[in-house]
Amino acid sequence: MRQGTLIAFSLLFALPFLGMMATSLKEEAQIQTFGGFFSLFWPRPIRWENYTEVFEFVPFARYILNTAWVTLMSVIGTALSCSCAAYAFGRLRWPGRDVFFAVLIATMMLPAQVTLVPLFLVFSGMGWANSFKPLWVPSFFGVAFYIFLLRQFFLTIPRDLEEAAEIDGCGYGRIFWTILMPLMKPALLAVMVFQFLATWNDFVGPMVYLNRPDLLTLAIGLQAFRSLHGAQWGLLLAASTIMTLPVVILFFAAQKYFVEGITLTGLKS
Amino acid sequence: MRFDRHPNPLRLARITLLFTLAWFSAASLVADTPKTPTAGASRPPVTIQFWGLPENGLYQGLIRALSDFEAQHPAVKVERGSTGGQQAGMDPQKLMTSFVAGTPPDLVYMDRFELAGWAARGVFRPLDDLFESDKIDREDIYPACLGEVVYDGKIYGMPWNTDSRVLWVNMDILEKAGYTTPPGDWDELRTMAGKLTVRDSHGRIERVGFAPLIGNSWLYLFGWLNGGEYVSPDGRTITMTNPQVVGALEWMDGTYKSIGGYTAIGDFAASAQSEGVSDPFLAGKIVMKIDGNWNLDYVAKFKPDMNFRLVPPPAPRGHPSVSWSGGFCWSIPRNAPHLKEAWMLARFLSSEECWLKYGAYQEEANRRKAAAQGLKAGFYIPQLSSSKSVNKAQLAKFGATMPPRVREGFEVCVDTLNVCLNRPVIPVGRQLWDELARATDQVLSTGANAQAALETGQRRVQAELDRHYTPNPAPTFSMGKAVLAGFAIVMAGIFAVWGAAGARWHWTPRTRAEARAGLVFASPWLVGFFALMLGPMLASLIMSLSEYNVITSARWVGLGNFARMFGSTTTSDGASAPTDPLFWKSLKNTLFATAVGVPLGIVVSLGLALLVNKEVRGIRLYRTLFYLPVVVPAVSTAILWMWLLNNETGLTGALLSPILKWFGHEPISFFADPNYAGLGVVLMVTWGAGGSMVIWLAGLKGIPSTYYEAASIDGAGRISQFFRITLPLLSPYMFFNVIMGIIGWLQIFTQAYVIVVPPPYGPDDSLLYYVMYLFVHGFQYFNMGYACAMAWVLFVIVALLTLFQFKIAPRWVHYDQ
C-alpha cells in the first residue's frame, strides 16, 4: 500500500521535472504546435542535439565552473558559520543573547529588495563589485534562516550529554565539535543542501554583482535562451536539465546521511 | 587574562564596532559622490563596458560584429556585461546600483520606452552635441524612433532597432469563408471576427476570427487608431480619458463580447500560449491578429508556405491607419568613463555596415544550422532598423532568400514604420503603460465601465507626473551622511545597552567561560550583522521617511509615504477612495496566499516526510522525486506550470476538469480567472514542499526509537503515537516551519514574478503580491522611498505575527531541556 502511495505521489511531484526533461528533447516544431497533456511528456522525435547546442550557444562549461566555485564556497561558509552561531544561540548563555536572537529573526522580515542598493554600495566600496566575493563572503557571516533552523535542532537535544562532558572537563569547543557536531549531521546536511540549491539557482545576486561575460553563472546563462518575444524552449529546458542534474545527484547521495540519522538511544542510557 | 580583569566582557563587541564603522564609512563615502572619470588619462587600449545586449541567438551575429569594431579600432576593447534580465536589455536594479556606485557602463542597450524615466532623473547624458558634430541625418530615422529618445528637447539615445505592428491574416481561411480581401475598417474587422470564430459541439471555442489582444497590440494601438492621445502636447496632463481612448476600449470590449467573451477567449489564448511557444496563428486557430514583424521569423521557420498576408492595422471608417513601434537605443550614462569610445561604438552599431555584417553572420549561422539538419537553404529575416536607408539595404541584401510571402510581409512592416507612433516620452511612461493595461484588464475581465477604469488609472499617473514636475518643498538631505549618522547613533545605543546588560550579568568563572564561548561562537553572525546588515537596514528605514529615487537627492517627508499608503483621496464624483488601492490589493492577495499556503505547505510537507521516513525499497528515489520540483530553475518552472495548470494541455485538463465535471462544476482556469489565479500560485509553491520535507525528516530522525517502543508496549496505536510522540517532539520544527512559512509567504516574489507578464499582474491584479508591488515602486517607478515604507510596514506585520508565535510557543512547543 505504501509503495502504491509512494509511486502515485512521487509521479505527481515529478511532473514538472519530467515535463522539463521531455521538452528538452523536443524539436522546436513540436513545442510550437498544439499537443495534449501526454504530448508534453513525449518527445517525437527525440532531438539530442539540443544538449550539444547548449554548449555551442553560450560558454556553458565556464558558467558551470563559476557557479560551482561560488556554490562550494558559500556552502562551506554557511556550514561553518551557521552551526557555530546556532550553538551560541541555542546552547550557550551570554549577555544579549535573547535580544540578538530577536534581531536575527527580524533581519529576515525586511524584504531584501530594499536593502539591495545600500548593500551594493557596501560591497562596491570595498572594491568587490564584478567579483565573486559578494556572492559567497556573506555566507561566512551566517544566514539567519539556517541559524534559526539549527538552533531549533539544538533545543531538541537533551542537555544531559553536555553536562556529563562538562563535568569531565571538556571545553565548549570540544563539546561542540566532538559531541554536538555528529548529532547535528542530518540538520546540517539539510542546511547545506538548501544553501547549495539557493546559491546554484540564485539569479539576482550574480545579475547585480557580475558584469564580465566570463564571470557569469548558470542562472544568468539560462537567460541567453530567452528573447523579448519568446524563447528557444528546447534549448532553455535542456540547459535547465543540465543545471539541475548536479543538485539531484547531490540530493540523492546526501540521503544516506539523512537516513543514518542519530542514535540518541545509546547515548541516553 | 585581560578579559577576566575587565568589568565589561565585551571587548570583542568593541572590535566589531570599530571594524564595522571603518568598513561602512568607506562605503558611504562612495554613495554620495558618483566617481567622475579622470579625463584624458586613457591609456590604450581603452576597455569600454557595454551593457544590456541580450546574449541570445538573435544577437550572436551582432556580438560577432563587435570584433570587427575592435579590429577597426585597435585602441578600444569592448567588454560586454550582459544581464539577460527579466525580458531583454537592462535590469533596473543593475543599472541603478552601478550608477549610484559610480561604476556605470559606458554604453547601454536601453529600451527607448524606459529611457525618459531614467533621463528625467539625470542618469543619461544628452547626445545633441554629438549628433550635431557628426552631422547625423535625422531625416533618415523614422519619426517614431527619433521621437521616443527626445525628452525635454534633448536627445538621450541613438535609436537602433524597431518593430511595427500590422494585421496578420490567414488568407486560406478567409477565402474559404468567401472573403477575398482582408478587412478594411473596424466594422468589417468585427463582422469578420464573429463569422470566422468557430465553436465545437460542446460550445468550446475551436478557432478565433480575431481578438483585439491576441498577438501584440494593446489599448495604445486601438486608441491611436481611433484618433486618441494619451498625454497633452506639453506633456503635463494625462489624457487617458479622452473620448477616443474610451471609445477604443469600448470597441475592444464589444468585439470580445461578439466572439464569446473575454474569459472564454482568454482561456483559449492561455492554452494557445503566446508567440514562440505554440503559435495559434500558424496552427490556424486564429485567423487574424495584430502582431509584430518578429513573427515573420516563426512563419519562415515553421510554415514557410503558409498563405498569409500582412496589412496595416484597420482603423475606424474615416480614420487613417496608424501603428506603433518601440525598440531599443544606445545610451551613455552621465558619469560614464569613456564617452568618446562609447559614442564611436554607438555609431558603429547603428551603421549600415554593422547592420549588414550582423545580418551576414546571422544568415551564415542559420545556413550552417539548416545544413546540419539536412534542410536546403538557410534564410535570415532581419530585425527592423530605426534607419530608413538601413532597412532598404537589408531588404536588398537578404530579401532574395526569404520565402516569397514572408518577403512581402517584411515590406509591409517596413512601410508601416512610416505611419508608426511612439509612446509618450514622459518621466512616468512606465506608470502610464501599466495603468492603460490595467484599465483594459479591468474592463475586459471584470466588466468595469471603461470611462471609470481609465479615470482611476489617469488619477494615479497624473499624481505621479505632478509629483515629478512639482517637487515636494521638503528639504533635501544627503542620504549617505544621514545613514552614516544614524548608523553611529544606533551602534552607540546598541553597545551602551549591551554593555549595561553585561554589567548586570551574574559573573562567576563558569558563566564567564560560557559567555566568552557564546560570543566567540556567535561572532561570525554578529560581525556580519554589524558590517553588512545593520547599515543597509537602517538606510532603508531612513529612505522610508523620504521621497527618494536613489539617483537624485532625497527629500525628508517624515511619515508622508505612510500617509499616502494608508490615506484616501476624493474622486471626481465626490466619493472617497484609497489613495493607493493597489497597496491594499497586494496586501490582500498576499495575506490570502499566506493563510492558505502556510497550513497547506505544512500538512503536505509533513505528510511527505512521514511517507518517506520508512525504509522501503527505492525510498531514496522517492525522496529525490519529491524534492525535484524544488530544484528546477524559476524561469523553466514558470513555463512548465503554464503548461501543467492548463485546461487544454495540462494536468488540470487531464485530471481536474473531469472530476469537476462529474460534480457539475465548470473547468477551472488557473491564471486566467481572477478567483483562482492566487490558488494556482499556492498550488505551484506547495509543489515545492520537498524543501520543508527535508527539515521534517531531519527532525524525525532525532526522535529516539525507544519512545515508540515504550508506547507500543503501552498499547498505543499508530495514530495516538503520532499525536502523543511524533507531533510534540517535532514541535520545535513545527514552530520553525510556521514562522518561516509566514515570513516566506508574506515576501513571495520570485515564484509569482516569473509567471506573470505584467501588467496587469494576473487577471484583475490577482497575482500582485506585496513585495512585487514594492519592487515595481522601487525600481520601475523610481519611488524607492515609498518602496522602503512598504517594506517597513511589512516588517511590522511580520514582526507582530512572529511575536505572537513566540508568545504562544511555550504552550505547544516542547524543548527538551
mmCIF file of N, CA and C in Angstrom, chain B residues 148-193:
data_model
loop_
_atom_site.group_PDB
_atom_site.id
_atom_site.type_symbol
_atom_site.label_atom_id
_atom_site.label_comp_id
_atom_site.label_asym_id
_atom_site.label_seq_id
_atom_site.Cartn_x
_atom_site.Cartn_y
_atom_site.Cartn_z
ATOM 1 N N GLU B 148 10.998 58.950 -29.729
ATOM 2 C CA GLU B 148 10.999 58.263 -28.445
ATOM 3 C C GLU B 148 12.263 58.496 -27.629
ATOM 4 N N VAL B 149 13.318 59.063 -28.261
ATOM 5 C CA VAL B 149 14.543 59.308 -27.491
ATOM 6 C C VAL B 149 14.709 60.789 -27.133
ATOM 7 N N VAL B 150 13.743 61.607 -27.546
ATOM 8 C CA VAL B 150 13.845 63.030 -27.239
ATOM 9 C C VAL B 150 12.992 63.341 -26.016
ATOM 10 N N TYR B 151 13.661 63.720 -24.951
ATOM 11 C CA TYR B 151 12.948 64.115 -23.745
ATOM 12 C C TYR B 151 13.328 65.551 -23.411
ATOM 13 N N ASP B 152 12.327 66.373 -23.178
ATOM 14 C CA ASP B 152 12.572 67.755 -22.796
ATOM 15 C C ASP B 152 13.485 68.461 -23.812
ATOM 16 N N GLY B 153 13.276 68.153 -25.105
ATOM 17 C CA GLY B 153 14.027 68.820 -26.156
ATOM 18 C C GLY B 153 15.434 68.296 -26.405
ATOM 19 N N LYS B 154 15.850 67.288 -25.632
ATOM 20 C CA LYS B 154 17.209 66.774 -25.821
ATOM 21 C C LYS B 154 17.186 65.298 -26.228
ATOM 22 N N ILE B 155 18.196 64.907 -27.005
ATOM 23 C CA ILE B 155 18.295 63.520 -27.470
ATOM 24 C C ILE B 155 19.094 62.705 -26.451
ATOM 25 N N TYR B 156 18.525 61.605 -25.995
ATOM 26 C CA TYR B 156 19.208 60.819 -24.965
ATOM 27 C C TYR B 156 19.652 59.439 -25.449
ATOM 28 N N GLY B 157 19.478 59.176 -26.736
ATOM 29 C CA GLY B 157 19.911 57.861 -27.201
ATOM 30 C C GLY B 157 20.005 57.826 -28.701
ATOM 31 N N MET B 158 20.802 56.914 -29.201
ATOM 32 C CA MET B 158 20.905 56.695 -30.635
ATOM 33 C C MET B 158 19.963 55.544 -30.970
ATOM 34 N N PRO B 159 18.826 55.835 -31.641
ATOM 35 C CA PRO B 159 17.854 54.757 -31.898
ATOM 36 C C PRO B 159 18.504 53.644 -32.700
ATOM 37 N N TRP B 160 18.184 52.397 -32.362
ATOM 38 C CA TRP B 160 18.802 51.290 -33.098
ATOM 39 C C TRP B 160 17.753 50.438 -33.800
ATOM 40 N N ASN B 161 17.182 49.462 -33.087
ATOM 41 C CA ASN B 161 16.217 48.612 -33.790
ATOM 42 C C ASN B 161 14.801 49.115 -33.535
ATOM 43 N N THR B 162 13.848 48.558 -34.251
ATOM 44 C CA THR B 162 12.459 48.934 -34.022
ATOM 45 C C THR B 162 11.564 47.789 -34.472
ATOM 46 N N ASP B 163 10.275 47.977 -34.329
ATOM 47 C CA ASP B 163 9.343 46.945 -34.757
ATOM 48 C C ASP B 163 8.082 47.631 -35.242
ATOM 49 N N SER B 164 7.255 46.914 -35.971
ATOM 50 C CA SER B 164 5.984 47.520 -36.346
ATOM 51 C C SER B 164 4.889 46.472 -36.274
ATOM 52 N N ARG B 165 3.709 46.938 -35.891
ATOM 53 C CA ARG B 165 2.575 46.035 -35.699
ATOM 54 C C ARG B 165 1.618 46.160 -36.872
ATOM 55 N N VAL B 166 1.231 45.019 -37.403
ATOM 56 C CA VAL B 166 0.327 45.002 -38.562
ATOM 57 C C VAL B 166 -0.734 43.930 -38.343
ATOM 58 N N LEU B 167 -1.739 43.915 -39.204
ATOM 59 C CA LEU B 167 -2.765 42.874 -39.114
ATOM 60 C C LEU B 167 -2.295 41.657 -39.904
ATOM 61 N N TRP B 168 -2.241 40.532 -39.235
ATOM 62 C CA TRP B 168 -1.855 39.268 -39.870
ATOM 63 C C TRP B 168 -3.132 38.542 -40.273
ATOM 64 N N VAL B 169 -3.192 38.103 -41.517
ATOM 65 C CA VAL B 169 -4.425 37.467 -41.997
ATOM 66 C C VAL B 169 -4.108 36.117 -42.620
ATOM 67 N N ASN B 170 -4.812 35.085 -42.180
ATOM 68 C CA ASN B 170 -4.687 33.765 -42.777
ATOM 69 C C ASN B 170 -5.614 33.714 -43.985
ATOM 70 N N MET B 171 -5.045 33.876 -45.189
ATOM 71 C CA MET B 171 -5.872 34.042 -46.387
ATOM 72 C C MET B 171 -6.619 32.770 -46.760
ATOM 73 N N ASP B 172 -6.058 31.609 -46.485
ATOM 74 C CA ASP B 172 -6.751 30.358 -46.810
ATOM 75 C C ASP B 172 -8.117 30.297 -46.141
ATOM 76 N N ILE B 173 -8.128 30.582 -44.842
ATOM 77 C CA ILE B 173 -9.388 30.502 -44.101
ATOM 78 C C ILE B 173 -10.335 31.600 -44.575
ATOM 79 N N LEU B 174 -9.762 32.790 -44.823
ATOM 80 C CA LEU B 174 -10.581 33.902 -45.286
ATOM 81 C C LEU B 174 -11.272 33.547 -46.608
ATOM 82 N N GLU B 175 -10.491 32.978 -47.518
ATOM 83 C CA GLU B 175 -11.052 32.657 -48.837
ATOM 84 C C GLU B 175 -12.092 31.557 -48.736
ATOM 85 N N LYS B 176 -11.842 30.581 -47.865
ATOM 86 C CA LYS B 176 -12.829 29.512 -47.690
ATOM 87 C C LYS B 176 -14.148 30.082 -47.195
ATOM 88 N N ALA B 177 -14.064 31.139 -46.384
ATOM 89 C CA ALA B 177 -15.282 31.746 -45.847
ATOM 90 C C ALA B 177 -15.904 32.735 -46.843
ATOM 91 N N GLY B 178 -15.290 32.872 -48.019
ATOM 92 C CA GLY B 178 -15.904 33.694 -49.053
ATOM 93 C C GLY B 178 -15.381 35.120 -49.116
ATOM 94 N N TYR B 179 -14.347 35.435 -48.315
ATOM 95 C CA TYR B 179 -13.787 36.787 -48.388
ATOM 96 C C TYR B 179 -12.588 36.778 -49.330
ATOM 97 N N THR B 180 -12.417 37.863 -50.051
ATOM 98 C CA THR B 180 -11.260 37.909 -50.939
ATOM 99 C C THR B 180 -10.174 38.846 -50.419
ATOM 100 N N THR B 181 -10.569 39.829 -49.623
ATOM 101 C CA THR B 181 -9.577 40.780 -49.125
ATOM 102 C C THR B 181 -9.669 40.878 -47.606
ATOM 103 N N PRO B 182 -8.588 41.264 -46.964
ATOM 104 C CA PRO B 182 -8.606 41.495 -45.517
ATOM 105 C C PRO B 182 -9.557 42.642 -45.171
ATOM 106 N N PRO B 183 -10.006 42.720 -43.910
ATOM 107 C CA PRO B 183 -10.943 43.774 -43.526
ATOM 108 C C PRO B 183 -10.319 45.154 -43.711
ATOM 109 N N GLY B 184 -11.151 46.120 -44.121
ATOM 110 C CA GLY B 184 -10.631 47.457 -44.392
ATOM 111 C C GLY B 184 -10.834 48.419 -43.247
ATOM 112 N N ASP B 185 -11.822 48.170 -42.383
ATOM 113 C CA ASP B 185 -12.021 49.057 -41.239
ATOM 114 C C ASP B 185 -12.545 48.260 -40.038
ATOM 115 N N TRP B 186 -12.764 48.974 -38.913
ATOM 116 C CA TRP B 186 -13.148 48.309 -37.667
ATOM 117 C C TRP B 186 -14.444 47.512 -37.800
ATOM 118 N N ASP B 187 -15.434 48.092 -38.529
ATOM 119 C CA ASP B 187 -16.712 47.403 -38.643
ATOM 120 C C ASP B 187 -16.544 46.068 -39.360
ATOM 121 N N GLU B 188 -15.810 46.129 -40.478
ATOM 122 C CA GLU B 188 -15.568 44.885 -41.213
ATOM 123 C C GLU B 188 -14.798 43.891 -40.362
ATOM 124 N N LEU B 189 -13.827 44.421 -39.616
ATOM 125 C CA LEU B 189 -12.996 43.554 -38.779
ATOM 126 C C LEU B 189 -13.858 42.814 -37.752
ATOM 127 N N ARG B 190 -14.783 43.563 -37.128
ATOM 128 C CA ARG B 190 -15.608 42.933 -36.108
ATOM 129 C C ARG B 190 -16.561 41.905 -36.715
ATOM 130 N N THR B 191 -17.164 42.270 -37.863
ATOM 131 C CA THR B 191 -18.081 41.333 -38.514
ATOM 132 C C THR B 191 -17.361 40.041 -38.885
ATOM 133 N N MET B 192 -16.191 40.209 -39.491
ATOM 134 C CA MET B 192 -15.444 39.020 -39.905
ATOM 135 C C MET B 192 -14.981 38.218 -38.693
ATOM 136 N N ALA B 193 -14.618 38.929 -37.641
ATOM 137 C CA ALA B 193 -14.175 38.239 -36.421
ATOM 138 C C ALA B 193 -15.270 37.289 -35.947
#
